[in-house]
Amino acid sequence: MPVLALVSAVLVVAFEQVVQWKYGATGVVGLLLLTIGLKAKSPSVSSVGAVVLALLVAGPAL
């Protein structure tokens, strides 16, 4: 069980680093809002986080 927790923690940290590298601090804030909203079962907070991430991925509309 501790090995599974360690692997899970490493994957989460690696994913956060990739998001920060690709999308900057705004991506981390969006991911944080999405995660907090899901854990707190708050649809409004998780929706805001999802919208922030979607806007970052979509980029500027040209």
Tab-separated table of C-alpha atoms in Angstrom:
chain	number	residue	atom	x	y	z
A	1	MET	CA	0.000	0.000	0.000
A	2	PRO	CA	2.771	2.532	0.734
A	3	VAL	CA	4.236	1.877	-2.725
A	4	LEU	CA	0.890	2.707	-4.334
A	5	ALA	CA	0.647	5.941	-2.340
A	6	LEU	CA	4.198	6.893	-3.303
A	7	VAL	CA	3.615	6.209	-6.996
A	8	SER	CA	0.361	8.163	-6.865
A	9	ALA	CA	2.059	11.141	-5.227
A	10	VAL	CA	4.871	11.106	-7.790
A	11	LEU	CA	2.377	11.044	-10.662
A	12	VAL	CA	0.393	13.945	-9.206
A	13	VAL	CA	3.504	16.062	-8.711
A	14	ALA	CA	4.736	15.229	-12.213
A	15	PHE	CA	1.362	16.178	-13.717
A	16	GLU	CA	1.360	19.490	-11.831
A	17	GLN	CA	4.861	20.253	-13.099
A	18	VAL	CA	3.838	19.544	-16.691
A	19	VAL	CA	0.806	21.811	-16.348
A	20	GLN	CA	2.923	24.575	-14.815
A	21	TRP	CA	5.589	24.219	-17.504
A	22	LYS	CA	3.084	24.323	-20.356
A	23	TYR	CA	0.416	26.722	-19.037
A	24	GLY	CA	2.196	28.678	-16.299
A	25	ALA	CA	0.763	29.803	-13.002
A	26	THR	CA	-2.734	30.207	-14.444
A	27	GLY	CA	-2.786	26.521	-15.317
A	28	VAL	CA	-1.804	25.581	-11.786
A	29	VAL	CA	-4.552	27.813	-10.372
A	30	GLY	CA	-7.101	26.212	-12.704
A	31	LEU	CA	-5.960	22.729	-11.743
A	32	LEU	CA	-6.054	23.669	-8.061
A	33	LEU	CA	-9.595	25.047	-8.348
A	34	LEU	CA	-10.734	21.945	-10.192
A	35	THR	CA	-9.185	19.632	-7.597
A	36	ILE	CA	-10.526	21.573	-4.623
A	37	GLY	CA	-13.979	21.716	-6.178
A	38	LEU	CA	-14.035	17.977	-6.780
A	39	LYS	CA	-12.831	17.109	-3.275
A	40	ALA	CA	-15.236	19.568	-1.636
A	41	LYS	CA	-18.055	18.452	-3.954
A	42	SER	CA	-18.586	22.052	-5.001
A	43	PRO	CA	-19.786	22.229	-8.602
A	44	SER	CA	-19.217	25.968	-8.905
A	45	VAL	CA	-15.556	25.859	-7.857
A	46	SER	CA	-14.781	22.838	-10.011
A	47	SER	CA	-16.577	24.471	-12.958
A	48	VAL	CA	-14.471	27.609	-12.638
A	49	GLY	CA	-11.312	25.490	-12.610
A	50	ALA	CA	-12.471	23.516	-15.638
A	51	VAL	CA	-13.294	26.704	-17.551
A	52	VAL	CA	-9.871	28.185	-16.761
A	53	LEU	CA	-8.148	25.037	-18.016
A	54	ALA	CA	-10.359	24.884	-21.110
A	55	LEU	CA	-9.552	28.489	-21.976
A	56	LEU	CA	-5.844	27.823	-21.605
A	57	VAL	CA	-5.966	24.740	-23.777
A	58	ALA	CA	-8.130	26.387	-26.444
A	59	GLY	CA	-5.896	29.444	-26.600
A	60	PRO	CA	-6.886	32.735	-28.175
A	61	ALA	CA	-9.680	32.540	-30.709
A	62	LEU	CA	-8.276	33.777	-34.003
